[in-house]
């Protein structure tokens, strides 16, 4: 793929709708080497709806860490039934999970940032990395206003963590836009969103937020806001090229 400057790409794409960004992705990458990563959040449900109603047939995967809410599994089933597809379910290597829990305990993530990152690495990053070896690009539901760690994301980025192109169609959308689209299109969404959970991950590491908190304040809430990522999504470098 020809080298292109990210700043130029994102300037060119600044007025494109999410659907246009998705169409571009399907025209640029082999559909067997492109996939959408869903955490079953509201933004991801929006993108799933767009992909399915546009007839864009690519793999949609999600990670079952083994510590998800029951409502998350229910949403997986409801979404599959509505749109007539099956998620590619990624799972951690159970022997590594068992070893980690045996040495550090079931809830090791509360003890230190290092142990929390270890848990995220074993349960999320390792299975995701295996998937990334099969891809040239992945689509995500990130938005700039979600948190301080995502304020500078672009619609198209080079993912230094996995060495692939990262596509964020909803980066400029507001929370109101997301929910307006969900209601207008009768899209299934996570039941916990109605109980003050705007961002939902593993059950022990997610809580409802308080009025005025940012949408990711309920994720690893005992940590500094600058650390509240699992490692799947790192901030973009100021300069970079598609390769």
Coordinates of N, CA and C in Angstrom, one line a residue, residues 6-233:
X6 N -0.9 10.6 7.6 CA -2.1 10.5 8.3 C -2.8 11.9 8.4
X7 N -2.1 12.9 8.6 CA -2.7 14.2 8.7 C -3.5 14.6 7.5
X8 N -2.9 14.3 6.3 CA -3.5 14.6 5.0 C -4.8 13.7 4.9
X9 N -4.7 12.4 5.2 CA -5.8 11.6 5.1 C -7.0 12.1 6.0
X10 N -6.7 12.4 7.2 CA -7.7 12.8 8.1 C -8.3 14.2 7.7
X11 N -7.5 15.0 7.1 CA -8.1 16.3 6.6 C -9.0 16.0 5.4
X12 N -8.6 15.1 4.5 CA -9.5 14.7 3.4 C -10.8 14.0 3.9
X13 N -10.7 13.3 5.0 CA -11.8 12.5 5.5 C -12.6 13.3 6.5
X14 N -12.3 14.5 6.8 CA -12.9 15.2 7.9 C -14.4 15.4 7.7
X15 N -14.9 15.5 6.5 CA -16.3 15.7 6.2 C -17.0 14.4 5.8
X16 N -16.3 13.3 5.8 CA -16.9 12.0 5.4 C -17.8 11.4 6.6
X17 N -18.9 10.9 6.2 CA -19.8 10.2 7.2 C -19.1 8.9 7.6
X18 N -19.6 8.3 8.7 CA -19.1 6.9 9.1 C -19.3 5.9 8.0
X19 N -20.5 6.0 7.3 CA -20.7 5.0 6.2 C -19.7 5.2 5.1
X20 N -19.4 6.4 4.8 CA -18.4 6.6 3.7 C -17.0 6.1 4.1
X21 N -16.7 6.3 5.4 CA -15.4 5.7 5.9 C -15.4 4.2 5.8
X22 N -16.5 3.6 6.1 CA -16.6 2.1 6.0 C -16.5 1.7 4.6
X23 N -17.2 2.4 3.7 CA -17.1 2.0 2.3 C -15.7 2.2 1.8
X24 N -15.0 3.2 2.2 CA -13.6 3.4 1.8 C -12.7 2.2 2.3
X25 N -13.0 1.8 3.5 CA -12.2 0.7 4.1 C -12.4 -0.6 3.3
X26 N -13.6 -0.9 2.9 CA -13.9 -2.1 2.1 C -13.3 -2.0 0.7
X27 N -13.1 -0.8 0.2 CA -12.5 -0.6 -1.2 C -11.0 -0.7 -1.1
X28 N -10.5 -0.4 0.1 CA -9.0 -0.3 0.2 C -8.4 -1.6 0.7
X29 N -9.1 -2.4 1.4 CA -8.5 -3.7 2.0 C -9.3 -4.9 1.5
X30 N -8.6 -6.0 1.4 CA -9.2 -7.3 1.1 C -10.1 -7.6 2.3
X31 N -11.4 -7.9 2.1 CA -12.3 -8.2 3.2 C -11.9 -9.3 4.1
X32 N -11.0 -10.2 3.6 CA -10.5 -11.3 4.4 C -9.4 -10.8 5.4
X33 N -8.9 -9.6 5.1 CA -7.8 -9.0 5.9 C -8.3 -7.8 6.7
X34 N -9.6 -7.6 6.7 CA -10.2 -6.4 7.4 C -11.3 -7.0 8.4
X35 N -11.3 -6.5 9.6 CA -12.3 -7.0 10.6 C -12.8 -5.8 11.5
X36 N -13.9 -6.0 12.1 CA -14.5 -5.0 13.0 C -14.4 -5.6 14.4
X37 N -13.8 -4.9 15.4 CA -13.7 -5.3 16.7 C -14.8 -4.6 17.6
X38 N -15.7 -5.5 18.1 CA -16.8 -5.0 18.9 C -16.6 -5.4 20.4
X39 N -16.8 -4.4 21.3 CA -16.8 -4.6 22.7 C -18.3 -4.7 23.2
X40 N -19.2 -4.6 22.3 CA -20.6 -4.6 22.5 C -21.1 -3.3 23.1
X41 N -20.3 -2.2 23.0 CA -20.8 -0.9 23.5 C -21.7 -0.3 22.5
X42 N -22.2 0.9 22.9 CA -23.2 1.6 22.1 C -22.6 2.0 20.7
X43 N -21.4 2.5 20.7 CA -20.7 2.8 19.4 C -20.6 1.6 18.5
X44 N -20.2 0.5 19.1 CA -20.0 -0.7 18.3 C -21.3 -1.3 17.8
X45 N -22.4 -1.1 18.5 CA -23.7 -1.5 18.0 C -24.1 -0.6 16.8
X46 N -23.7 0.6 16.8 CA -24.0 1.5 15.7 C -23.2 1.0 14.5
X47 N -22.0 0.7 14.6 CA -21.2 0.3 13.5 C -21.6 -1.0 13.0
X48 N -22.0 -1.9 13.9 CA -22.5 -3.2 13.4 C -23.8 -3.0 12.6
X49 N -24.7 -2.2 13.0 CA -25.9 -1.9 12.2 C -25.5 -1.3 10.9
X50 N -24.6 -0.4 10.8 CA -24.1 0.2 9.5 C -23.6 -0.9 8.6
X51 N -22.7 -1.7 9.1 CA -22.1 -2.7 8.3 C -23.2 -3.7 7.7
X52 N -24.1 -4.1 8.6 CA -25.1 -5.1 8.1 C -26.1 -4.5 7.2
X53 N -26.6 -3.2 7.4 CA -27.6 -2.6 6.6 C -26.9 -2.1 5.2
X54 N -25.6 -1.9 5.2 CA -25.0 -1.5 4.0 C -24.5 -2.8 3.2
X55 N -24.7 -4.0 3.8 CA -24.3 -5.2 3.1 C -22.8 -5.4 3.0
X56 N -22.1 -4.8 3.9 CA -20.6 -4.9 3.9 C -20.2 -6.2 4.8
X57 N -19.9 -7.2 4.1 CA -19.6 -8.5 4.7 C -18.2 -8.6 5.1
X58 N -17.9 -8.3 6.4 CA -16.6 -8.6 7.0 C -16.7 -9.2 8.3
X59 N -15.7 -9.8 8.8 CA -15.7 -10.5 10.1 C -16.0 -9.4 11.2
X60 N -16.8 -9.8 12.2 CA -17.0 -9.0 13.4 C -16.7 -9.9 14.6
X61 N -15.7 -9.4 15.3 CA -15.3 -10.2 16.5 C -15.4 -9.5 17.8
X62 N -15.5 -10.3 18.8 CA -15.5 -9.7 20.2 C -14.7 -10.6 21.1
X63 N -14.2 -10.1 22.2 CA -13.3 -10.9 23.1 C -14.1 -11.3 24.3
X64 N -14.2 -12.6 24.6 CA -14.8 -13.1 25.8 C -13.7 -13.3 26.8
X65 N -13.5 -12.4 27.8 CA -12.4 -12.5 28.7 C -12.7 -13.5 29.8
X66 N -13.9 -14.0 29.9 CA -14.3 -14.9 31.0 C -14.8 -14.1 32.2
X67 N -14.8 -12.8 32.2 CA -15.3 -12.0 33.3 C -16.3 -11.0 32.9
X68 N -17.1 -11.3 31.8 CA -18.1 -10.4 31.3 C -19.4 -10.4 32.1
X69 N -20.2 -9.4 32.0 CA -21.5 -9.4 32.6 C -22.4 -10.3 31.9
X70 N -23.4 -10.9 32.5 CA -24.4 -11.8 31.9 C -25.1 -11.0 30.8
X71 N -25.3 -9.7 31.0 CA -26.0 -8.8 30.0 C -25.3 -8.7 28.7
X72 N -23.9 -8.9 28.8 CA -23.1 -8.8 27.6 C -23.4 -10.0 26.7
X73 N -23.4 -11.2 27.3 CA -23.7 -12.4 26.6 C -25.1 -12.3 26.0
X74 N -26.1 -11.8 26.7 CA -27.4 -11.6 26.2 C -27.4 -10.7 25.0
X75 N -26.7 -9.6 25.0 CA -26.6 -8.7 23.9 C -26.0 -9.4 22.6
X76 N -25.0 -10.2 22.9 CA -24.4 -10.9 21.7 C -25.4 -11.7 21.0
X77 N -26.2 -12.4 21.8 CA -27.3 -13.3 21.2 C -28.3 -12.5 20.5
X78 N -28.8 -11.4 21.1 CA -29.8 -10.5 20.5 C -29.3 -9.9 19.2
X79 N -28.1 -9.5 19.2 CA -27.5 -8.8 18.0 C -27.4 -9.9 16.9
X80 N -26.9 -11.0 17.2 CA -26.8 -12.1 16.2 C -28.1 -12.4 15.6
X81 N -29.1 -12.5 16.4 CA -30.5 -12.8 15.9 C -31.1 -11.7 15.0
X82 N -30.8 -10.5 15.4 CA -31.4 -9.3 14.6 C -30.8 -9.2 13.3
X83 N -29.4 -9.4 13.2 CA -28.7 -9.2 11.9 C -28.3 -10.4 11.2
X84 N -28.6 -11.6 11.8 CA -28.4 -12.8 11.1 C -26.9 -13.2 10.8
X85 N -26.1 -13.1 11.8 CA -24.7 -13.4 11.7 C -24.2 -14.0 13.0
X86 N -22.9 -14.5 13.0 CA -22.3 -15.0 14.2 C -21.0 -14.2 14.5
X87 N -20.8 -13.8 15.7 CA -19.6 -13.2 16.1 C -18.4 -14.2 16.0
X88 N -17.3 -13.7 15.7 CA -16.0 -14.5 15.9 C -15.6 -14.2 17.4
X89 N -15.8 -15.2 18.3 CA -15.5 -15.0 19.7 C -14.1 -15.4 20.0
X90 N -13.3 -14.4 20.4 CA -11.9 -14.6 20.8 C -11.8 -14.9 22.3
X91 N -11.0 -15.9 22.7 CA -10.9 -16.2 24.1 C -9.4 -16.3 24.5
X92 N -9.1 -16.0 25.8 CA -7.7 -16.1 26.3 C -7.3 -17.6 26.4
X93 N -6.1 -17.8 26.4 CA -5.5 -19.2 26.6 C -5.8 -19.6 28.1
X94 N -6.6 -20.6 28.3 CA -7.0 -20.9 29.7 C -5.9 -21.3 30.6
X95 N -4.9 -22.0 30.1 CA -3.7 -22.3 30.9 C -3.0 -21.1 31.5
X96 N -2.9 -20.0 30.7 CA -2.3 -18.8 31.2 C -3.2 -18.1 32.2
X97 N -4.5 -18.1 31.9 CA -5.4 -17.5 32.9 C -5.3 -18.3 34.2
X98 N -5.3 -19.6 34.2 CA -5.3 -20.4 35.4 C -4.0 -20.1 36.2
X99 N -2.9 -20.0 35.4 CA -1.6 -19.7 36.1 C -1.5 -18.4 36.7
X100 N -2.1 -17.4 36.1 CA -2.1 -16.0 36.6 C -3.0 -16.0 37.9
X101 N -4.2 -16.6 37.8 CA -5.1 -16.6 39.0 C -4.5 -17.4 40.1
X102 N -3.8 -18.5 39.8 CA -3.2 -19.3 40.9 C -2.1 -18.6 41.6
X103 N -1.4 -17.7 40.9 CA -0.2 -17.0 41.5 C -0.7 -15.7 42.2
X104 N -1.6 -15.0 41.6 CA -1.9 -13.7 42.0 C -3.4 -13.5 42.6
X105 N -4.2 -14.5 42.4 CA -5.6 -14.4 42.9 C -6.6 -14.0 41.8
X106 N -7.8 -14.2 42.1 CA -8.9 -14.0 41.1 C -9.0 -12.5 40.8
X107 N -8.9 -11.6 41.8 CA -9.1 -10.2 41.6 C -7.8 -9.4 41.7
X108 N -6.7 -9.9 41.1 CA -5.4 -9.3 41.2 C -5.4 -7.9 40.7
X109 N -6.3 -7.5 39.8 CA -6.3 -6.2 39.2 C -6.5 -5.0 40.2
X110 N -7.0 -5.3 41.4 CA -7.2 -4.3 42.3 C -6.0 -3.9 43.1
X111 N -5.0 -4.8 43.0 CA -3.8 -4.7 43.9 C -2.7 -3.7 43.4
X112 N -2.6 -3.6 42.1 CA -1.6 -2.7 41.5 C -1.9 -2.5 40.0
X113 N -1.4 -1.4 39.5 CA -1.5 -1.1 38.0 C -0.8 -2.2 37.2
X114 N 0.3 -2.7 37.7 CA 1.1 -3.7 37.0 C 0.3 -5.0 36.9
X115 N -0.4 -5.4 38.0 CA -1.2 -6.6 38.0 C -2.4 -6.4 37.1
X116 N -3.0 -5.3 37.2 CA -4.2 -5.0 36.3 C -3.8 -5.1 34.9
X117 N -2.7 -4.6 34.5 CA -2.2 -4.6 33.1 C -1.9 -6.1 32.7
X118 N -1.4 -6.9 33.7 CA -1.1 -8.3 33.4 C -2.4 -9.0 33.1
X119 N -3.4 -8.7 33.8 CA -4.7 -9.4 33.6 C -5.3 -9.0 32.2
X120 N -5.3 -7.7 31.9 CA -5.7 -7.3 30.6 C -4.9 -7.9 29.5
X121 N -3.6 -8.0 29.7 CA -2.7 -8.6 28.7 C -3.1 -10.1 28.4
X122 N -3.3 -10.8 29.5 CA -3.6 -12.3 29.3 C -5.0 -12.5 28.7
X123 N -6.0 -11.7 29.3 CA -7.4 -12.0 28.9 C -7.8 -11.3 27.6
X124 N -7.1 -10.2 27.3 CA -7.6 -9.4 26.1 C -6.5 -9.2 25.0
X125 N -5.3 -8.8 25.4 CA -4.3 -8.4 24.4 C -3.8 -9.6 23.7
X126 N -3.5 -10.7 24.4 CA -3.0 -11.9 23.7 C -3.9 -12.5 22.7
X127 N -5.2 -12.7 23.0 CA -6.1 -13.2 22.0 C -6.3 -12.2 20.8
X128 N -6.3 -10.9 21.1 CA -6.4 -9.9 20.1 C -5.2 -9.9 19.2
X129 N -4.0 -10.1 19.8 CA -2.8 -10.1 19.0 C -2.8 -11.2 18.0
X130 N -3.3 -12.4 18.4 CA -3.4 -13.5 17.5 C -4.3 -13.2 16.3
X131 N -5.4 -12.5 16.6 CA -6.3 -12.1 15.5 C -5.6 -11.1 14.6
X132 N -4.8 -10.2 15.1 CA -4.2 -9.1 14.3 C -3.2 -9.7 13.3
X133 N -2.6 -10.8 13.6 CA -1.7 -11.5 12.7 C -2.4 -11.8 11.4
X134 N -3.7 -11.9 11.4 CA -4.4 -12.3 10.2 C -5.0 -11.1 9.4
X135 N -4.7 -9.8 9.9 CA -5.4 -8.6 9.4 C -4.4 -7.6 8.9
X136 N -4.9 -6.8 7.9 CA -4.1 -5.6 7.5 C -4.7 -4.3 8.1
X137 N -6.0 -4.4 8.6 CA -6.7 -3.2 9.1 C -7.8 -3.7 10.0
X138 N -8.1 -2.9 11.1 CA -9.3 -3.2 11.9 C -10.1 -2.0 12.2
X139 N -11.4 -2.1 12.3 CA -12.3 -1.1 12.6 C -12.7 -1.1 14.0
X140 N -12.8 0.1 14.6 CA -13.1 0.3 16.0 C -14.1 1.4 16.2
X141 N -14.8 1.4 17.4 CA -15.8 2.3 17.7 C -15.4 3.5 18.6
X142 N -14.1 3.9 18.5 CA -13.6 4.9 19.4 C -14.1 6.3 19.0
X143 N -14.3 7.1 20.0 CA -14.7 8.5 19.8 C -13.8 9.4 20.6
X144 N -13.5 10.6 20.1 CA -12.6 11.6 20.8 C -13.1 12.0 22.1
X145 N -14.4 12.2 22.3 CA -14.9 12.7 23.6 C -15.0 11.7 24.7
X146 N -14.7 10.4 24.4 CA -14.9 9.4 25.4 C -14.0 9.6 26.6
X147 N -12.7 10.0 26.4 CA -11.8 10.2 27.5 C -10.6 11.0 27.1
X148 N -9.8 11.4 28.0 CA -8.5 12.1 27.7 C -7.6 11.3 26.9
X149 N -7.6 10.0 27.1 CA -6.7 9.1 26.3 C -7.1 9.0 24.8
X150 N -8.3 9.5 24.5 CA -8.7 9.3 23.1 C -9.0 10.7 22.4
X151 N -8.5 11.7 23.0 CA -8.9 13.1 22.5 C -8.3 13.4 21.1
X152 N -7.2 12.7 20.7 CA -6.5 13.1 19.5 C -6.6 12.0 18.4
X153 N -7.5 11.0 18.6 CA -7.6 9.9 17.6 C -8.1 10.5 16.3
X154 N -7.6 9.9 15.2 CA -8.1 10.2 13.9 C -9.0 9.1 13.3
X155 N -9.6 9.4 12.2 CA -10.5 8.4 11.5 C -9.6 7.3 11.0
X156 N -8.4 7.6 10.5 CA -7.5 6.6 10.0 C -6.2 6.8 10.7
X157 N -5.6 5.7 11.3 CA -4.4 5.8 12.0 C -3.5 4.5 11.7
X158 N -2.2 4.7 12.0 CA -1.4 3.5 12.0 C -1.3 3.0 13.4
X159 N -1.7 1.8 13.7 CA -1.7 1.2 15.0 C -0.3 0.6 15.3
X160 N 0.5 1.3 16.1 CA 1.8 0.9 16.4 C 1.9 -0.4 17.2
X161 N 0.8 -0.7 18.0 CA 0.8 -1.8 18.9 C 0.7 -3.1 18.1
X162 N -0.1 -3.1 17.0 CA -0.3 -4.3 16.2 C 0.3 -4.3 14.8
X163 N 0.7 -3.1 14.4 CA 1.3 -3.0 13.0 C 0.3 -3.1 11.9
X164 N -0.9 -2.6 12.1 CA -2.0 -2.6 11.1 C -2.6 -1.2 11.1
X165 N -3.4 -1.0 10.1 CA -4.2 0.3 10.0 C -5.4 0.2 10.9
X166 N -5.7 1.3 11.5 CA -6.8 1.3 12.5 C -7.8 2.4 12.0
X167 N -9.1 2.0 11.9 CA -10.1 2.8 11.3 C -11.2 3.1 12.3
X168 N -11.4 4.4 12.6 CA -12.4 4.9 13.6 C -13.5 5.7 13.0
X169 N -14.5 5.1 12.5 CA -15.5 5.9 11.7 C -16.3 6.9 12.5
X170 N -16.4 6.7 13.8 CA -17.2 7.5 14.7 C -16.4 8.5 15.5
X171 N -15.2 8.7 15.2 CA -14.3 9.5 16.0 C -14.9 10.9 16.4
X172 N -15.6 11.5 15.4 CA -16.1 12.9 15.7 C -17.5 12.9 16.2
X173 N -18.1 11.8 16.4 CA -19.5 11.8 16.8 C -19.6 12.1 18.3
X174 N -20.7 12.7 18.7 CA -21.0 13.0 20.1 C -21.8 11.8 20.7
X175 N -21.9 11.8 22.0 CA -22.7 10.7 22.6 C -24.2 10.9 22.2
X176 N -24.6 12.1 22.1 CA -26.0 12.3 21.7 C -26.3 11.8 20.3
X177 N -25.3 12.0 19.4 CA -25.4 11.4 18.0 C -25.5 9.9 18.0
X178 N -24.7 9.3 18.9 CA -24.7 7.8 19.0 C -26.1 7.3 19.4
X179 N -26.7 7.9 20.5 CA -27.9 7.5 21.0 C -29.1 7.8 20.1
X180 N -29.0 8.9 19.5 CA -30.1 9.3 18.5 C -30.1 8.3 17.4
X181 N -29.0 7.9 16.9 CA -28.9 6.9 15.8 C -29.5 5.5 16.3
X182 N -29.1 5.1 17.5 CA -29.6 3.9 18.1 C -31.1 3.9 18.2
X183 N -31.7 4.9 18.7 CA -33.1 5.0 18.9 C -33.9 5.1 17.5
X184 N -33.3 5.8 16.6 CA -33.9 6.0 15.3 C -34.0 4.6 14.6
X185 N -33.0 3.8 14.7 CA -32.8 2.6 14.0 C -33.2 1.3 14.8
X186 N -33.7 1.6 16.0 CA -34.1 0.4 16.9 C -33.0 -0.6 17.0
X187 N -31.8 -0.1 17.3 CA -30.6 -1.0 17.5 C -30.6 -1.6 18.9
X188 N -30.3 -2.9 19.0 CA -30.2 -3.5 20.3 C -29.0 -2.9 21.0
X189 N -29.1 -2.7 22.4 CA -27.9 -2.1 23.1 C -27.9 -2.8 24.5
X190 N -26.7 -2.6 25.1 CA -26.4 -3.2 26.4 C -27.4 -2.7 27.5
X191 N -28.0 -3.7 28.2 CA -29.0 -3.3 29.2 C -28.4 -2.4 30.3
X192 N -27.1 -2.5 30.6 CA -26.5 -1.7 31.7 C -26.4 -0.3 31.3
X193 N -26.5 0.1 30.0 CA -26.5 1.5 29.6 C -27.6 2.2 30.3
X194 N -28.7 1.6 30.6 CA -29.9 2.2 31.2 C -29.7 2.4 32.7
X195 N -28.6 1.8 33.2 CA -28.3 1.9 34.7 C -27.1 2.7 35.0
X196 N -26.7 3.6 34.1 CA -25.5 4.5 34.3 C -24.2 3.9 33.9
X197 N -24.2 3.0 33.1 CA -22.9 2.4 32.6 C -22.7 2.7 31.1
X198 N -22.1 3.9 30.8 CA -21.9 4.2 29.4 C -20.8 3.4 28.7
X199 N -19.8 2.9 29.5 CA -18.7 2.1 29.0 C -18.6 0.8 29.8
X200 N -18.7 -0.3 29.1 CA -18.8 -1.6 29.8 C -17.7 -2.6 29.4
X201 N -17.0 -3.1 30.3 CA -16.0 -4.1 30.0 C -16.2 -5.3 30.9
X202 N -15.1 -5.8 31.6 CA -15.2 -6.9 32.5 C -16.0 -6.4 33.8
X203 N -16.8 -7.3 34.3 CA -17.7 -6.9 35.4 C -16.9 -6.4 36.7
X204 N -15.8 -7.0 37.1 CA -15.1 -6.5 38.3 C -14.4 -5.1 38.1
X205 N -14.3 -4.7 36.8 CA -13.5 -3.5 36.5 C -14.4 -2.4 35.9
X206 N -15.7 -2.5 36.1 CA -16.6 -1.6 35.5 C -17.7 -1.2 36.6
X207 N -18.0 0.1 36.7 CA -19.0 0.6 37.6 C -19.8 1.6 36.9
X208 N -21.0 2.0 37.4 CA -21.8 3.1 36.9 C -21.0 4.4 37.2
X209 N -21.3 5.4 36.4 CA -20.6 6.7 36.6 C -21.5 7.7 37.3
X210 N -20.9 8.7 37.9 CA -21.7 9.8 38.5 C -21.9 10.9 37.5
X211 N -23.0 11.8 37.8 CA -23.2 12.9 36.9 C -22.0 13.8 36.8
X212 N -21.6 14.2 35.5 CA -20.5 15.0 35.3 C -19.2 14.3 35.0
X213 N -19.1 13.0 35.3 CA -17.9 12.2 35.0 C -17.9 11.9 33.5
X214 N -16.6 11.7 33.0 CA -16.6 11.3 31.6 C -17.0 9.9 31.4
X215 N -17.3 9.5 30.1 CA -18.0 8.3 29.9 C -17.2 7.0 30.2
X216 N -15.9 7.2 30.4 CA -15.0 6.0 30.8 C -14.6 6.1 32.2
X217 N -15.2 7.0 33.0 CA -14.8 7.1 34.4 C -15.1 5.8 35.2
X218 N -16.0 5.0 34.7 CA -16.4 3.8 35.4 C -15.5 2.6 35.1
X219 N -14.5 2.8 34.2 CA -13.6 1.7 33.9 C -12.3 1.9 34.7
X220 N -11.9 0.8 35.5 CA -10.7 0.9 36.3 C -10.7 2.2 37.1
X221 N -11.9 2.5 37.8 CA -12.1 3.8 38.4 C -11.1 4.1 39.5
X222 N -10.4 3.1 40.1 CA -9.5 3.3 41.2 C -8.1 3.8 40.7
X223 N -8.0 3.9 39.3 CA -6.7 4.3 38.8 C -6.7 5.8 38.3
X224 N -5.5 6.3 38.0 CA -5.4 7.6 37.4 C -6.1 7.6 36.0
X225 N -6.8 8.6 35.6 CA -7.5 8.7 34.3 C -6.5 8.4 33.1
X226 N -5.3 8.8 33.3 CA -4.3 8.6 32.2 C -4.0 7.2 32.0
X227 N -4.3 6.3 32.9 CA -4.0 4.9 32.8 C -5.2 4.0 32.4
X228 N -6.3 4.6 32.2 CA -7.6 3.8 32.0 C -7.7 3.3 30.6
X229 N -6.8 2.5 30.1 CA -6.9 1.8 28.9 C -6.3 0.4 29.2
X230 N -6.8 -0.6 28.4 CA -6.3 -2.0 28.7 C -5.1 -2.3 27.9
X231 N -4.7 -1.4 26.9 CA -3.6 -1.7 26.0 C -4.0 -1.9 24.6
X232 N -5.3 -2.2 24.4 CA -5.8 -2.4 23.0 C -5.7 -1.1 22.2
X233 N -5.9 0.0 22.9 CA -6.0 1.3 22.2 C -5.0 2.3 22.8

